[in-house]
Amino acid sequence: MSETRWVVLGRVVGQHGLRGELKLFSYTAPPERIFDYRVWRLKAADGREIELKRINGRVQGKALIVSLPGVLDRDAALAWMDAEVSVARAALPPLAQGEFYWADLEGLEVVTLEGVSLGKVSHLLSTGANDVMVVRDAERERLLPFVPGQWVQQVDLAAGRIVVDWDPAF
């Protein structure tokens, strides 16, 4: 595989029909936007990876259905269950100032206003009210609301750091 940085935008969640079609769960908004990306990387649960350049997909009711080259029956489709669908980070549209893709925040160090390190962003969760950063260090895991201006004071992607107004004892 190339040195391209990939961002997970979906997951194979089932099979559809007898001809090897797959059902997708998309993290894009709206979900069918995942079909706008012409190059995908599919990573199976067993570690196999393929890069796809021609994606044939459609919306069928509430489901997203995709056909993969060489996947022609239900047995072949089963081999891709739970596979992650990724696209190149460079293919994502630019964001407005102050907006961030979750993939860009993952791995950043989180420090308090006083410079105390709380750990690194493992991943983020959506709670409906606001997004939450899961911050881990060697000793513990913290859930910090990602609310710019209130808890999140600065995001410096170049420095790999997020500054938060947070009590390290909490």
PDB file of C-alpha atoms in Angstrom:
ATOM      1  CA  MET A   1       0.000   0.000   0.000  1.00  0.00           C
ATOM      2  CA  SER A   2       1.055   3.588  -0.531  1.00  0.00           C
ATOM      3  CA  GLU A   3       2.071   6.152   2.092  1.00  0.00           C
ATOM      4  CA  THR A   4      -1.339   7.826   1.819  1.00  0.00           C
ATOM      5  CA  ARG A   5      -3.003   8.741   5.112  1.00  0.00           C
ATOM      6  CA  TRP A   6      -6.379   7.008   5.209  1.00  0.00           C
ATOM      7  CA  VAL A   7      -9.468   8.032   7.177  1.00  0.00           C
ATOM      8  CA  VAL A   8     -12.222   5.550   8.066  1.00  0.00           C
ATOM      9  CA  LEU A   9     -15.576   6.705   6.679  1.00  0.00           C
ATOM     10  CA  GLY A  10     -17.616   3.537   6.915  1.00  0.00           C
ATOM     11  CA  ARG A  11     -17.893  -0.145   7.713  1.00  0.00           C
ATOM     12  CA  VAL A  12     -19.317  -3.237   6.039  1.00  0.00           C
ATOM     13  CA  VAL A  13     -22.226  -4.350   8.224  1.00  0.00           C
ATOM     14  CA  GLY A  14     -23.916  -7.084   6.219  1.00  0.00           C
ATOM     15  CA  GLN A  15     -24.478  -8.826   2.963  1.00  0.00           C
ATOM     16  CA  HIS A  16     -27.261  -8.162   0.498  1.00  0.00           C
ATOM     17  CA  GLY A  17     -28.774 -10.649  -1.886  1.00  0.00           C
ATOM     18  CA  LEU A  18     -27.126 -13.621  -3.523  1.00  0.00           C
ATOM     19  CA  ARG A  19     -24.653 -11.864  -5.846  1.00  0.00           C
ATOM     20  CA  GLY A  20     -22.107 -10.754  -3.250  1.00  0.00           C
ATOM     21  CA  GLU A  21     -23.360  -7.245  -2.609  1.00  0.00           C
ATOM     22  CA  LEU A  22     -22.580  -5.694   0.763  1.00  0.00           C
ATOM     23  CA  LYS A  23     -24.431  -3.347   3.126  1.00  0.00           C
ATOM     24  CA  LEU A  24     -22.465  -0.363   4.429  1.00  0.00           C
ATOM     25  CA  PHE A  25     -22.758   1.876   7.443  1.00  0.00           C
ATOM     26  CA  SER A  26     -21.438   5.313   6.510  1.00  0.00           C
ATOM     27  CA  TYR A  27     -20.045   7.932   8.901  1.00  0.00           C
ATOM     28  CA  THR A  28     -20.520  10.665   6.287  1.00  0.00           C
ATOM     29  CA  ALA A  29     -23.361  13.183   6.340  1.00  0.00           C
ATOM     30  CA  PRO A  30     -25.473  12.445   4.450  1.00  0.00           C
ATOM     31  CA  PRO A  31     -24.568   8.736   4.445  1.00  0.00           C
ATOM     32  CA  GLU A  32     -24.630   8.344   0.648  1.00  0.00           C
ATOM     33  CA  ARG A  33     -21.829  10.906   0.366  1.00  0.00           C
ATOM     34  CA  ILE A  34     -19.424   7.998   0.892  1.00  0.00           C
ATOM     35  CA  PHE A  35     -20.055   7.135  -2.770  1.00  0.00           C
ATOM     36  CA  ASP A  36     -18.613  10.523  -3.827  1.00  0.00           C
ATOM     37  CA  TYR A  37     -15.105   9.241  -3.049  1.00  0.00           C
ATOM     38  CA  ARG A  38     -13.750   7.389  -6.052  1.00  0.00           C
ATOM     39  CA  VAL A  39     -10.863   5.589  -4.317  1.00  0.00           C
ATOM     40  CA  TRP A  40     -11.471   3.441  -1.239  1.00  0.00           C
ATOM     41  CA  ARG A  41      -9.277   1.237   0.874  1.00  0.00           C
ATOM     42  CA  LEU A  42     -11.069  -1.753   2.323  1.00  0.00           C
ATOM     43  CA  LYS A  43      -9.426  -3.324   5.379  1.00  0.00           C
ATOM     44  CA  ALA A  44     -10.812  -6.672   6.488  1.00  0.00           C
ATOM     45  CA  ALA A  45     -10.955  -7.797  10.103  1.00  0.00           C
ATOM     46  CA  ASP A  46      -8.159 -10.299   9.367  1.00  0.00           C
ATOM     47  CA  GLY A  47      -5.853  -7.497   8.162  1.00  0.00           C
ATOM     48  CA  ARG A  48      -6.239  -7.968   4.392  1.00  0.00           C
ATOM     49  CA  GLU A  49      -6.401  -4.708   2.474  1.00  0.00           C
ATOM     50  CA  ILE A  50      -7.427  -3.799  -1.029  1.00  0.00           C
ATOM     51  CA  GLU A  51      -7.581  -0.481  -2.795  1.00  0.00           C
ATOM     52  CA  LEU A  52     -10.636   0.054  -4.968  1.00  0.00           C
ATOM     53  CA  LYS A  53     -10.895   2.619  -7.745  1.00  0.00           C
ATOM     54  CA  ARG A  54     -14.295   1.806  -9.178  1.00  0.00           C
ATOM     55  CA  ILE A  55     -16.993   1.689  -6.553  1.00  0.00           C
ATOM     56  CA  ASN A  56     -20.488   0.687  -7.629  1.00  0.00           C
ATOM     57  CA  GLY A  57     -22.878   1.689  -4.887  1.00  0.00           C
ATOM     58  CA  ARG A  58     -26.430   2.767  -4.410  1.00  0.00           C
ATOM     59  CA  VAL A  59     -29.019   3.724  -1.829  1.00  0.00           C
ATOM     60  CA  GLN A  60     -31.764   1.141  -1.438  1.00  0.00           C
ATOM     61  CA  GLY A  61     -34.392   2.187   1.071  1.00  0.00           C
ATOM     62  CA  LYS A  62     -32.444   3.068   4.211  1.00  0.00           C
ATOM     63  CA  ALA A  63     -29.485   0.872   3.279  1.00  0.00           C
ATOM     64  CA  LEU A  64     -26.305   1.607   1.347  1.00  0.00           C
ATOM     65  CA  ILE A  65     -25.417  -1.230  -1.026  1.00  0.00           C
ATOM     66  CA  VAL A  66     -22.043  -1.709  -2.712  1.00  0.00           C
ATOM     67  CA  SER A  67     -20.646  -4.188  -5.227  1.00  0.00           C
ATOM     68  CA  LEU A  68     -16.950  -5.015  -5.053  1.00  0.00           C
ATOM     69  CA  PRO A  69     -14.869  -6.366  -7.952  1.00  0.00           C
ATOM     70  CA  GLY A  70     -14.385 -10.109  -7.591  1.00  0.00           C
ATOM     71  CA  VAL A  71     -17.047 -10.474  -4.885  1.00  0.00           C
ATOM     72  CA  LEU A  72     -19.699 -12.412  -6.768  1.00  0.00           C
ATOM     73  CA  ASP A  73     -21.523 -14.500  -4.158  1.00  0.00           C
ATOM     74  CA  ARG A  74     -22.571 -14.563  -0.503  1.00  0.00           C
ATOM     75  CA  ASP A  75     -19.512 -16.571   0.588  1.00  0.00           C
ATOM     76  CA  ALA A  76     -17.116 -14.040  -0.930  1.00  0.00           C
ATOM     77  CA  ALA A  77     -19.126 -11.225   0.687  1.00  0.00           C
ATOM     78  CA  LEU A  78     -18.808 -12.861   4.129  1.00  0.00           C
ATOM     79  CA  ALA A  79     -15.018 -12.454   3.914  1.00  0.00           C
ATOM     80  CA  TRP A  80     -15.508  -8.657   4.026  1.00  0.00           C
ATOM     81  CA  MET A  81     -17.892  -8.497   7.018  1.00  0.00           C
ATOM     82  CA  ASP A  82     -16.836  -5.769   9.487  1.00  0.00           C
ATOM     83  CA  ALA A  83     -14.266  -4.398   7.034  1.00  0.00           C
ATOM     84  CA  GLU A  84     -13.435  -0.692   7.355  1.00  0.00           C
ATOM     85  CA  VAL A  85     -13.963   1.605   4.383  1.00  0.00           C
ATOM     86  CA  SER A  86     -11.338   4.367   4.237  1.00  0.00           C
ATOM     87  CA  VAL A  87     -10.576   7.224   1.877  1.00  0.00           C
ATOM     88  CA  ALA A  88      -7.461   9.318   1.476  1.00  0.00           C
ATOM     89  CA  ARG A  89      -7.351  12.230   3.930  1.00  0.00           C
ATOM     90  CA  ALA A  90      -6.431  14.527   1.036  1.00  0.00           C
ATOM     91  CA  ALA A  91      -9.756  13.671  -0.661  1.00  0.00           C
ATOM     92  CA  LEU A  92     -11.836  15.104   2.192  1.00  0.00           C
ATOM     93  CA  PRO A  93     -13.226  18.593   1.615  1.00  0.00           C
ATOM     94  CA  PRO A  94     -11.537  21.507   3.371  1.00  0.00           C
ATOM     95  CA  LEU A  95     -13.124  22.719   6.591  1.00  0.00           C
ATOM     96  CA  ALA A  96     -13.877  26.189   7.874  1.00  0.00           C
ATOM     97  CA  GLN A  97     -11.510  27.684  10.415  1.00  0.00           C
ATOM     98  CA  GLY A  98     -12.079  26.157  13.837  1.00  0.00           C
ATOM     99  CA  GLU A  99     -13.542  22.924  12.441  1.00  0.00           C
ATOM    100  CA  PHE A 100     -11.680  19.617  12.583  1.00  0.00           C
ATOM    101  CA  TYR A 101     -12.036  16.093  11.333  1.00  0.00           C
ATOM    102  CA  TRP A 102     -11.974  13.590  14.170  1.00  0.00           C
ATOM    103  CA  ALA A 103      -9.147  11.762  12.421  1.00  0.00           C
ATOM    104  CA  ASP A 104      -7.014  14.912  12.746  1.00  0.00           C
ATOM    105  CA  LEU A 105      -7.598  15.090  16.508  1.00  0.00           C
ATOM    106  CA  GLU A 106      -6.854  11.442  17.256  1.00  0.00           C
ATOM    107  CA  GLY A 107      -3.345  11.027  18.634  1.00  0.00           C
ATOM    108  CA  LEU A 108      -2.947  14.659  19.718  1.00  0.00           C
ATOM    109  CA  GLU A 109      -1.617  15.326  23.215  1.00  0.00           C
ATOM    110  CA  VAL A 110      -4.104  16.996  25.566  1.00  0.00           C
ATOM    111  CA  VAL A 111      -2.682  19.461  28.108  1.00  0.00           C
ATOM    112  CA  THR A 112      -4.272  21.743  30.666  1.00  0.00           C
ATOM    113  CA  LEU A 113      -3.869  25.528  30.730  1.00  0.00           C
ATOM    114  CA  GLU A 114      -1.119  24.932  33.312  1.00  0.00           C
ATOM    115  CA  GLY A 115       0.716  22.553  30.958  1.00  0.00           C
ATOM    116  CA  VAL A 116      -0.202  19.301  32.737  1.00  0.00           C
ATOM    117  CA  SER A 117      -0.426  16.447  30.222  1.00  0.00           C
ATOM    118  CA  LEU A 118      -3.669  14.458  30.435  1.00  0.00           C
ATOM    119  CA  GLY A 119      -2.683  11.969  27.734  1.00  0.00           C
ATOM    120  CA  LYS A 120      -3.511  11.559  24.058  1.00  0.00           C
ATOM    121  CA  VAL A 121      -6.821  11.515  22.224  1.00  0.00           C
ATOM    122  CA  SER A 122      -7.633   7.856  21.640  1.00  0.00           C
ATOM    123  CA  HIS A 123     -10.863   8.519  19.765  1.00  0.00           C
ATOM    124  CA  LEU A 124     -13.989  10.640  19.885  1.00  0.00           C
ATOM    125  CA  LEU A 125     -17.634   9.878  20.609  1.00  0.00           C
ATOM    126  CA  SER A 126     -20.782  11.657  19.560  1.00  0.00           C
ATOM    127  CA  THR A 127     -23.283  12.095  22.370  1.00  0.00           C
ATOM    128  CA  GLY A 128     -25.822  14.203  20.535  1.00  0.00           C
ATOM    129  CA  ALA A 129     -25.216  17.234  22.740  1.00  0.00           C
ATOM    130  CA  ASN A 130     -21.526  17.525  21.859  1.00  0.00           C
ATOM    131  CA  ASP A 131     -18.565  15.421  20.833  1.00  0.00           C
ATOM    132  CA  VAL A 132     -16.441  13.843  23.554  1.00  0.00           C
ATOM    133  CA  MET A 133     -12.690  13.176  23.417  1.00  0.00           C
ATOM    134  CA  VAL A 134     -11.514   9.927  24.986  1.00  0.00           C
ATOM    135  CA  VAL A 135      -8.115  10.872  26.425  1.00  0.00           C
ATOM    136  CA  ARG A 136      -5.795   8.130  27.677  1.00  0.00           C
ATOM    137  CA  ASP A 137      -2.485   8.095  29.488  1.00  0.00           C
ATOM    138  CA  ALA A 138      -0.634   5.227  31.175  1.00  0.00           C
ATOM    139  CA  GLU A 139      -2.797   5.463  34.298  1.00  0.00           C
ATOM    140  CA  ARG A 140      -6.324   6.379  33.288  1.00  0.00           C
ATOM    141  CA  GLU A 141      -8.906   7.305  30.714  1.00  0.00           C
ATOM    142  CA  ARG A 142     -10.791  10.600  30.753  1.00  0.00           C
ATOM    143  CA  LEU A 143     -13.848  11.733  28.823  1.00  0.00           C
ATOM    144  CA  LEU A 144     -13.562  15.423  27.934  1.00  0.00           C
ATOM    145  CA  PRO A 145     -16.266  17.348  26.101  1.00  0.00           C
ATOM    146  CA  PHE A 146     -14.999  18.827  22.849  1.00  0.00           C
ATOM    147  CA  VAL A 147     -16.550  22.273  23.317  1.00  0.00           C
ATOM    148  CA  PRO A 148     -14.317  24.977  21.830  1.00  0.00           C
ATOM    149  CA  GLY A 149     -14.235  28.178  23.861  1.00  0.00           C
ATOM    150  CA  GLN A 150     -15.495  26.461  26.999  1.00  0.00           C
ATOM    151  CA  TRP A 151     -13.367  23.371  27.658  1.00  0.00           C
ATOM    152  CA  VAL A 152     -11.188  23.328  24.542  1.00  0.00           C
ATOM    153  CA  GLN A 153      -9.095  26.480  24.461  1.00  0.00           C
ATOM    154  CA  GLN A 154      -6.772  25.718  21.546  1.00  0.00           C
ATOM    155  CA  VAL A 155      -6.207  23.052  18.906  1.00  0.00           C
ATOM    156  CA  ASP A 156      -2.744  23.200  17.369  1.00  0.00           C
ATOM    157  CA  LEU A 157      -2.515  20.511  14.704  1.00  0.00           C
ATOM    158  CA  ALA A 158       1.034  21.517  13.744  1.00  0.00           C
ATOM    159  CA  ALA A 159       2.254  21.124  17.338  1.00  0.00           C
ATOM    160  CA  GLY A 160       0.107  18.015  17.887  1.00  0.00           C
ATOM    161  CA  ARG A 161      -1.574  19.485  20.945  1.00  0.00           C
ATOM    162  CA  ILE A 162      -4.971  20.417  22.355  1.00  0.00           C
ATOM    163  CA  VAL A 163      -5.080  22.849  25.288  1.00  0.00           C
ATOM    164  CA  VAL A 164      -8.055  22.393  27.619  1.00  0.00           C
ATOM    165  CA  ASP A 165      -9.456  24.172  30.662  1.00  0.00           C
ATOM    166  CA  TRP A 166      -9.766  21.008  32.759  1.00  0.00           C
ATOM    167  CA  ASP A 167      -8.886  19.940  36.274  1.00  0.00           C
ATOM    168  CA  PRO A 168      -6.361  17.071  35.986  1.00  0.00           C
ATOM    169  CA  ALA A 169      -7.813  15.475  39.133  1.00  0.00           C
ATOM    170  CA  PHE A 170     -11.194  15.104  37.453  1.00  0.00           C
TER     171      PHE A 170
END
